[in-house]
Every structure is written in structure tokens, then in C-alpha cells.
Short mmCIF file of C-alpha atoms and ligand atoms in Angstrom, two decimals:
data_model
loop_
_atom_site.label_atom_id
_atom_site.label_comp_id
_atom_site.label_asym_id
_atom_site.label_seq_id
_atom_site.Cartn_x
_atom_site.Cartn_y
_atom_site.Cartn_z
CA MET A 1 18.93 91.12 153.88
CA LYS A 2 15.93 91.51 151.26
CA LEU A 3 17.16 91.22 147.45
CA LEU A 4 15.47 93.60 145.17
CA VAL A 5 14.78 91.97 142.10
CA VAL A 6 14.12 94.29 139.25
CA PHE A 7 13.09 93.36 135.54
CA PHE A 8 14.25 95.32 132.67
CA PRO A 9 12.70 94.36 129.53
CA GLN A 10 14.83 96.15 127.34
CA MET A 11 17.85 94.23 128.87
CA LYS A 12 16.23 90.82 128.08
CA MET A 13 19.30 89.03 126.40
CA ASP A 14 18.58 87.34 123.01
CA ILE A 15 19.72 83.71 123.89
CA ARG A 16 18.73 82.22 120.59
CA LYS A 17 21.64 80.59 119.33
CA LYS A 18 22.94 82.21 115.82
CA SER A 19 23.16 80.80 112.49
CA LYS A 20 26.85 79.28 112.08
CA ILE A 21 28.17 80.55 108.72
CA ILE A 22 30.15 78.37 107.13
CA ARG A 23 32.22 79.57 103.82
CA SER A 24 34.70 76.52 103.51
CA VAL A 25 33.91 73.42 101.78
CA ASN A 26 36.37 71.31 104.19
CA GLN A 27 34.75 72.78 107.21
CA MET A 28 31.27 71.84 105.91
CA ALA A 29 32.22 68.47 105.05
CA LYS A 30 33.95 67.96 108.45
CA LEU A 31 30.76 69.24 110.07
CA SER A 32 28.41 67.27 108.18
CA SER A 33 30.53 63.82 109.06
CA LEU A 34 30.09 64.93 112.69
CA TRP A 35 26.59 65.07 112.62
CA LYS A 36 26.35 61.55 110.34
CA LYS A 37 28.47 59.95 113.30
CA ASN A 38 25.86 61.67 115.66
CA SER A 39 22.91 60.21 113.62
CA LYS A 40 21.44 63.74 113.38
CA ILE A 41 18.51 64.21 111.12
CA VAL A 42 19.85 67.01 108.88
CA THR A 43 17.64 68.84 106.26
CA LEU A 44 19.00 71.14 103.39
CA VAL A 45 17.05 73.91 101.65
CA PRO A 46 19.25 75.06 98.91
CA THR A 47 18.93 78.71 97.71
CA MET A 48 20.61 81.52 95.89
CA GLY A 49 19.99 84.01 98.42
CA SER A 50 17.75 87.24 98.69
CA LEU A 51 15.68 85.32 101.06
CA HIS A 52 12.02 86.01 100.43
CA GLU A 53 8.48 84.64 101.88
CA GLY A 54 9.13 81.81 99.37
CA HIS A 55 12.15 80.69 100.84
CA VAL A 56 10.95 81.20 104.47
CA SER A 57 8.38 78.98 103.87
CA LEU A 58 10.89 76.07 102.82
CA ILE A 59 12.79 76.93 105.98
CA LYS A 60 10.06 76.62 108.27
CA LYS A 61 9.00 73.16 106.58
CA ALA A 62 12.72 72.31 107.33
CA LYS A 63 12.64 73.11 110.69
CA GLU A 64 9.50 70.82 111.35
CA SER A 65 11.34 67.72 110.29
CA SER A 66 15.10 68.28 111.41
CA GLU A 67 17.41 68.40 114.09
CA ILE A 68 19.78 70.34 111.98
CA THR A 69 18.67 72.79 109.45
CA VAL A 70 21.15 73.83 106.75
CA VAL A 71 20.39 76.82 104.10
CA SER A 72 23.02 76.83 101.53
CA ILE A 73 23.19 80.32 99.79
CA PHE A 74 25.05 80.12 96.44
CA ILE A 75 24.47 82.01 93.04
CA ASN A 76 25.59 79.19 90.91
CA PRO A 77 27.18 80.29 87.82
CA THR A 78 26.94 77.34 85.95
CA GLN A 79 23.00 77.36 85.94
CA PHE A 80 23.22 80.83 83.79
CA ASP A 81 23.02 80.75 80.31
CA SER A 82 23.66 84.55 80.26
CA LYS A 83 26.48 86.41 82.06
CA GLU A 84 24.28 89.57 82.41
CA ASP A 85 21.59 87.53 84.09
CA PHE A 86 24.25 86.11 86.53
CA ILE A 87 25.73 89.82 87.30
CA ASN A 88 22.17 90.91 87.52
CA TYR A 89 20.98 88.34 90.01
CA PRO A 90 20.13 89.98 93.19
CA SER A 91 22.44 89.35 96.57
CA ASN A 92 21.82 90.70 100.19
CA ASN A 93 23.92 88.11 102.50
CA ASN A 94 23.59 90.41 105.41
CA LEU A 95 19.89 90.49 105.33
CA ASP A 96 19.60 86.63 104.62
CA PHE A 97 21.83 85.92 107.53
CA LEU A 98 19.51 87.92 109.71
CA LYS A 99 16.63 86.25 108.59
CA CYS A 100 18.15 82.99 108.83
CA ASN A 101 18.79 83.65 112.61
CA GLU A 102 15.56 84.85 113.37
CA LEU A 103 14.34 81.52 111.38
CA GLY A 104 16.46 79.33 113.83
CA VAL A 105 18.74 77.95 110.93
CA ASP A 106 21.59 76.08 112.57
CA VAL A 107 23.73 76.43 109.68
CA ILE A 108 24.30 78.89 106.42
CA PHE A 109 26.52 77.40 104.02
CA ILE A 110 27.86 79.90 101.74
CA PRO A 111 30.76 78.54 99.86
CA ARG A 112 33.19 80.57 97.53
CA LYS A 113 32.58 80.20 93.73
CA ASP A 114 36.27 79.32 93.34
CA GLU A 115 35.80 76.59 95.70
CA MET A 116 32.95 74.90 94.03
CA PHE A 117 34.18 75.83 90.63
CA ASP A 118 37.63 76.18 90.21
CA GLU A 119 39.19 77.00 86.76
CA SER A 120 39.96 73.25 85.93
CA TYR A 121 36.34 72.33 87.27
CA SER A 122 35.05 69.73 84.30
CA THR A 123 32.47 66.87 86.03
CA TRP A 124 28.86 67.53 85.22
CA VAL A 125 25.45 65.57 86.28
CA TYR A 126 23.06 65.65 83.41
CA GLU A 127 19.22 64.27 83.77
CA ASP A 128 18.28 63.30 80.18
CA ASN A 129 14.38 63.30 80.04
CA LEU A 130 12.58 65.77 82.16
CA SER A 131 15.39 68.38 81.33
CA LYS A 132 14.59 68.07 77.49
CA LYS A 133 10.48 68.96 77.59
CA GLY A 134 11.02 72.35 75.93
CA LEU A 135 10.15 74.46 78.97
CA CYS A 136 13.10 76.03 80.77
CA ASP A 137 15.46 74.11 78.84
CA ARG A 138 14.01 75.77 75.50
CA THR A 139 16.20 78.72 75.62
CA ARG A 140 18.58 77.96 78.72
CA SER A 141 20.56 74.91 77.33
CA ILE A 142 23.09 74.38 80.15
CA HIS A 143 20.62 75.54 83.16
CA PHE A 144 19.63 72.08 84.38
CA LYS A 145 22.93 70.49 84.07
CA GLY A 146 24.24 73.36 86.26
CA VAL A 147 21.55 73.12 88.67
CA CYS A 148 21.84 69.07 89.06
CA THR A 149 25.40 69.19 89.28
CA ILE A 150 25.51 71.86 92.22
CA VAL A 151 22.74 70.34 93.82
CA LEU A 152 24.56 67.03 93.84
CA LYS A 153 27.82 68.80 94.94
CA LEU A 154 25.68 70.16 98.10
CA PHE A 155 24.44 66.93 98.76
CA ASN A 156 27.67 65.34 99.09
CA LEU A 157 29.25 68.15 101.15
CA ILE A 158 26.02 68.17 103.63
CA SER A 159 24.96 64.71 103.48
CA PRO A 160 21.52 65.63 104.30
CA ASN A 161 18.69 63.08 105.22
CA ILE A 162 15.78 65.60 103.94
CA VAL A 163 15.89 68.43 101.11
CA ILE A 164 13.22 70.82 100.47
CA PHE A 165 12.47 72.25 97.26
CA GLY A 166 9.75 74.73 95.88
CA GLU A 167 6.89 73.68 93.46
CA LYS A 168 7.51 77.31 91.83
CA ASP A 169 10.32 75.44 89.82
CA ALA A 170 8.25 72.95 88.84
CA GLN A 171 10.57 71.53 86.12
CA GLN A 172 13.76 71.43 88.30
CA LEU A 173 11.77 69.70 91.22
CA ARG A 174 11.22 66.82 89.18
CA ILE A 175 14.39 66.61 87.74
CA ILE A 176 16.12 66.82 91.05
CA ASN A 177 13.57 64.06 92.22
CA LYS A 178 14.75 61.77 89.33
CA MET A 179 18.15 62.32 90.00
CA ILE A 180 17.51 61.23 93.32
CA VAL A 181 16.25 58.21 92.38
CA ASP A 182 18.53 57.30 89.53
CA LEU A 183 21.54 57.72 91.73
CA ASN A 184 20.23 55.80 94.30
CA LEU A 185 20.55 58.63 96.97
CA SER A 186 19.15 58.16 100.53
CA ILE A 187 17.61 61.34 100.46
CA LYS A 188 13.92 62.43 100.95
CA LEU A 189 12.70 65.17 98.88
CA ILE A 190 9.94 67.58 100.18
CA SER A 191 8.29 70.03 98.31
CA CYS A 192 6.39 73.29 99.17
CA PRO A 193 3.67 75.20 97.59
CA ILE A 194 4.13 78.32 95.65
CA ILE A 195 3.89 81.69 97.86
CA ARG A 196 2.42 84.56 96.00
CA ASP A 197 1.95 88.14 96.85
CA ALA A 198 -1.00 89.63 97.69
CA ASN A 199 -1.87 90.42 94.06
CA GLY A 200 -1.04 86.60 93.17
CA LEU A 201 2.39 87.30 91.58
CA ALA A 202 4.59 84.03 92.60
CA ILE A 203 7.40 85.76 95.00
CA SER A 204 10.82 85.60 93.27
CA SER A 205 14.13 87.20 93.81
CA ARG A 206 13.95 88.63 90.48
CA ASN A 207 10.89 90.42 91.33
CA GLN A 208 13.11 93.02 93.03
CA ARG A 209 14.11 94.09 89.51
CA LEU A 210 10.66 94.95 88.31
CA THR A 211 9.27 98.54 88.39
CA LYS A 212 5.82 99.26 90.03
CA GLU A 213 4.02 99.23 86.83
CA GLU A 214 5.97 95.63 85.75
CA LEU A 215 4.76 94.63 88.94
CA LYS A 216 1.41 95.35 88.50
CA ARG A 217 1.53 93.59 85.05
CA ALA A 218 3.18 90.63 86.21
CA SER A 219 0.45 89.90 88.35
CA LYS A 220 -2.08 89.31 85.68
CA ILE A 221 -0.04 86.18 85.09
CA PHE A 222 -1.80 84.57 88.09
CA LYS A 223 -5.12 86.34 87.10
CA SER A 224 -4.93 84.74 83.68
CA PHE A 225 -4.38 81.43 84.97
CA GLN A 226 -7.51 81.71 86.97
CA LYS A 227 -9.47 82.64 84.14
CA VAL A 228 -8.39 79.96 81.94
CA SER A 229 -8.89 77.53 84.76
CA TYR A 230 -12.55 78.66 85.38
CA ILE A 231 -13.10 77.84 81.38
CA TYR A 232 -11.36 74.62 81.79
CA ARG A 233 -13.84 73.72 84.84
CA ASN A 234 -16.82 74.79 82.62
CA GLY A 235 -15.93 72.22 80.13
CA GLU A 236 -12.98 73.42 77.68
CA THR A 237 -10.43 70.66 77.96
CA SER A 238 -8.49 71.12 74.48
CA SER A 239 -4.97 72.01 75.59
CA SER A 240 -4.39 74.27 72.50
CA VAL A 241 -7.61 76.06 72.97
CA LEU A 242 -7.14 76.96 76.46
CA ILE A 243 -3.51 77.82 75.91
CA GLU A 244 -4.77 80.37 72.93
CA TYR A 245 -6.97 81.72 76.07
CA LEU A 246 -4.34 82.44 77.92
CA ARG A 247 -2.10 83.96 75.35
CA THR A 248 -5.14 86.24 74.91
CA PHE A 249 -5.36 87.33 78.41
CA LEU A 250 -1.56 87.99 78.69
CA ASP A 251 -2.08 89.83 75.58
CA GLN A 252 -4.83 92.11 76.81
CA ASN A 253 -2.22 92.95 79.68
CA LYS A 254 0.56 93.77 77.42
CA ILE A 255 2.27 90.44 78.39
CA THR A 256 3.77 89.83 75.16
CA MET A 257 7.27 88.29 75.18
CA ILE A 258 6.60 84.53 75.96
CA ASP A 259 9.12 81.90 76.29
CA TYR A 260 7.06 79.41 76.57
CA ILE A 261 3.56 78.38 77.78
CA LYS A 262 2.63 74.61 78.12
CA ILE A 263 -0.08 72.39 79.90
CA VAL A 264 1.64 69.19 80.66
CA ASP A 265 1.07 65.93 82.49
CA ILE A 266 2.38 66.73 86.19
CA ASP A 267 4.43 63.90 86.67
CA ASN A 268 6.20 63.29 83.41
CA LEU A 269 5.90 66.99 81.96
CA ASN A 270 4.86 65.70 78.44
CA ASP A 271 2.76 68.02 76.75
CA ILE A 272 -0.92 67.08 76.65
CA SER A 273 -3.88 67.45 74.39
CA LYS A 274 -6.58 66.81 76.19
CA VAL A 275 -6.58 68.23 79.54
CA ARG A 276 -7.73 66.33 82.38
CA ASN A 277 -7.38 67.05 86.40
CA ASN A 278 -3.80 67.36 87.67
CA CYS A 279 -2.23 68.90 84.66
CA LEU A 280 0.16 71.73 85.18
CA ILE A 281 0.17 75.09 83.27
CA MET A 282 3.69 75.90 82.88
CA ILE A 283 4.96 79.05 81.72
CA ALA A 284 7.90 81.72 81.33
CA VAL A 285 7.78 85.40 80.13
CA TYR A 286 9.59 88.15 80.10
CA ILE A 287 8.26 91.53 81.91
CA GLY A 288 10.88 94.09 80.70
CA GLN A 289 14.03 92.44 81.18
CA VAL A 290 13.08 90.29 83.67
CA ARG A 291 12.58 86.76 83.08
CA LEU A 292 9.62 85.36 85.52
CA ILE A 293 8.32 81.71 85.61
CA ASP A 294 5.29 80.31 86.95
CA ASN A 295 2.92 77.32 87.11
CA TYR A 296 -0.42 76.31 87.96
CA LEU A 297 -2.48 73.28 88.80
CA LEU A 298 -5.72 72.62 86.57
CA SER A 299 -8.29 70.69 88.88
CA ASN A 300 -12.27 70.70 89.45
P1 AMP B 1 16.14 80.21 94.34
O1 AMP B 1 16.92 80.86 95.40
O2 AMP B 1 15.55 81.01 93.36
O3 AMP B 1 17.11 79.29 93.57
O4 AMP B 1 15.06 79.19 95.01
C1 AMP B 1 15.25 78.33 96.03
C2 AMP B 1 14.31 77.57 96.33
O5 AMP B 1 13.17 78.31 96.86
C3 AMP B 1 13.69 76.73 94.85
O6 AMP B 1 13.61 75.54 95.57
C4 AMP B 1 12.82 77.15 94.63
O7 AMP B 1 11.47 76.83 94.10
C5 AMP B 1 12.07 77.91 96.04
N1 AMP B 1 11.25 79.09 95.58
C6 AMP B 1 11.55 80.13 95.19
N2 AMP B 1 10.52 80.95 95.11
C7 AMP B 1 9.41 80.65 95.62
C8 AMP B 1 8.24 80.85 95.81
N3 AMP B 1 7.53 81.76 95.66
N4 AMP B 1 7.11 79.96 96.69
C9 AMP B 1 7.53 79.00 96.98
N5 AMP B 1 9.12 78.60 96.88
C10 AMP B 1 9.93 79.34 96.34
#
């Protein structure tokens, strides 16, 4: 008897494993000790969710080097100076889960706030140099204390071999790197470049809160970086002159609420007066109610 084999493409089963969602701290710790016992290479991508192309680039990078990829999603209340900013921070867990599934993330760790920071919580991690450069610390006094603390807690619970951070948060990246070195953590930090939209705006979860007009205005940040970079490449090396140009370009584009603009040494984040290659322009501005940060490498 002949068998008739019929192929129905629409019935093709999706055999890709779904990301495992873990909400309990104990469950996360148990699983990570199992991975350790089995010598698995674990890579962690810490996020606050509302995953976008920037996060996707980090997850793809993680997938290159790991046997197990973990994405943590936690809007960390301890790193927000403003309660309003915390409350307004976007969240879309279901969409995040779908994206993680598509990207082949093994585990999504999405702990409960009260388990990570219960009412009696009182232990903090400080980095005491790079966190005091008059950059994001200028107006956000508790921010990096909250960041270091949550990141170390995630490291303890997940025991990653590798962790991936984005260069978009340039100060954070350097602080976490310093914490890893200072606390002798056996974790390799990999950084990924800033992902921008078609108009050059650094992609951020906060961009969702911008109106069409504000989005257009925000894209002028990158255009201003490019103009200043051009002036630098044509011989202007005074940091204060370049910063003044930047302020003028931003002002011309109605970006007037500036938290900080600095040109700093790429490694130690110290202010520099004479710009040389591999200095970073670092900026935080408000567009409407939304605070945006960005940075740009000056080089020939
Ligand atoms: P967040 O969810 O904003 O806390 O960001 C989580 C990670 O994604 C951090 O390491 C950020 O630096 C990184 N990240 C955020 N936006 C971008 C972007 N546009 N390009 C690259 N990395 C990013």
C-alpha cells in the first residue's frame, strides 16, 4: 500500500523552545546553581523591559557567546530619583516575552519588586569615583547606587559568566566595569554600540513618550554631534568652544532644557579641555517631559 504524504505549510509546528519565565528569586538561584554544576556558559542581558532594537542587539550579541542566555526585566525603583519618572516608565511584558521567544532567549528573569527590595531592605553598593563626574549623577543622586545594587544582586542570583551592556549608557557601562574589577567578580563584560533610528536618534524606551514633533526635535541631537565632530576634524580642539557650538546647534533646534553637556576622557570620564581622539561627548537633555541621554565618540 502506498502512503500519500501531504505537506501542509500552514500546519508547520513551531518547534523552537519558548523562553522560560522565572519570577521567583529562589527558583532563579536554584536554576543558576544547576547551570554552574553543569559548567554552562551563561550570558546575562540586564534590562528594564519595553525591549527595542537596542536591547535586541545586546541579546543577539549574548546569543553569539553563550550556551544559556538570560534576559532580566526589572524596572528598578531604587535607581529613580523621581517617583513620577518611575511610575511613567513604559512596560510591556507580553511583547517583551514574544521578542525574547523569537530571539531564542532561554530564560527571562522578571522578579517581583518586593522580593528584590522588601520593606526592610538596607544594603547598598556604591562606586565612588566614576559615579561622581557631574554627568548623570549631577541631578540623579541615588541613580548609580541603585544601578550597582540591582546589577550585583542579579549577578549573585544568576551567576553569569558574561554580561552585556550598551554603550548608550556610557557612564553606567564604566561604573559596572569598575565594580566588576574592584569586587573581583569573575564576569566578562561585553559592550555593544548604540543603535539609532533612521534619523539618528538613539533608540530608548523613553522615546515612546515623545510626540511626533518631539521625536523630530530629538533627532537633532545626533545631527548636532555630527556638526561638532566635523568642526573638530577641521582643527578645533578647545572643548569649551566645541561645547558652545553644540549648545548653539541644539538651541537652534529648540533643544534648550539641557541637564549636562561634557566632553570627557573615554576611560576615566574626566573633563578635558583640549580634545584629542577618542574623547566622548556626553549629553542629557529634556525634550518635553522626557529626559534623553546620548553620547558620541570624537575621532578623526
Ligand atoms: P534599559 O532597559 O534602558 O535599562 O537598558 C538595558 C540595556 O540596553 C543597557 O545596557 C543599555 O545601555 C542598553 N541599551 C539601551 N538602549 C540602547 C541602544 N539604543 N543601543 C544599544 N544599547 C542600548
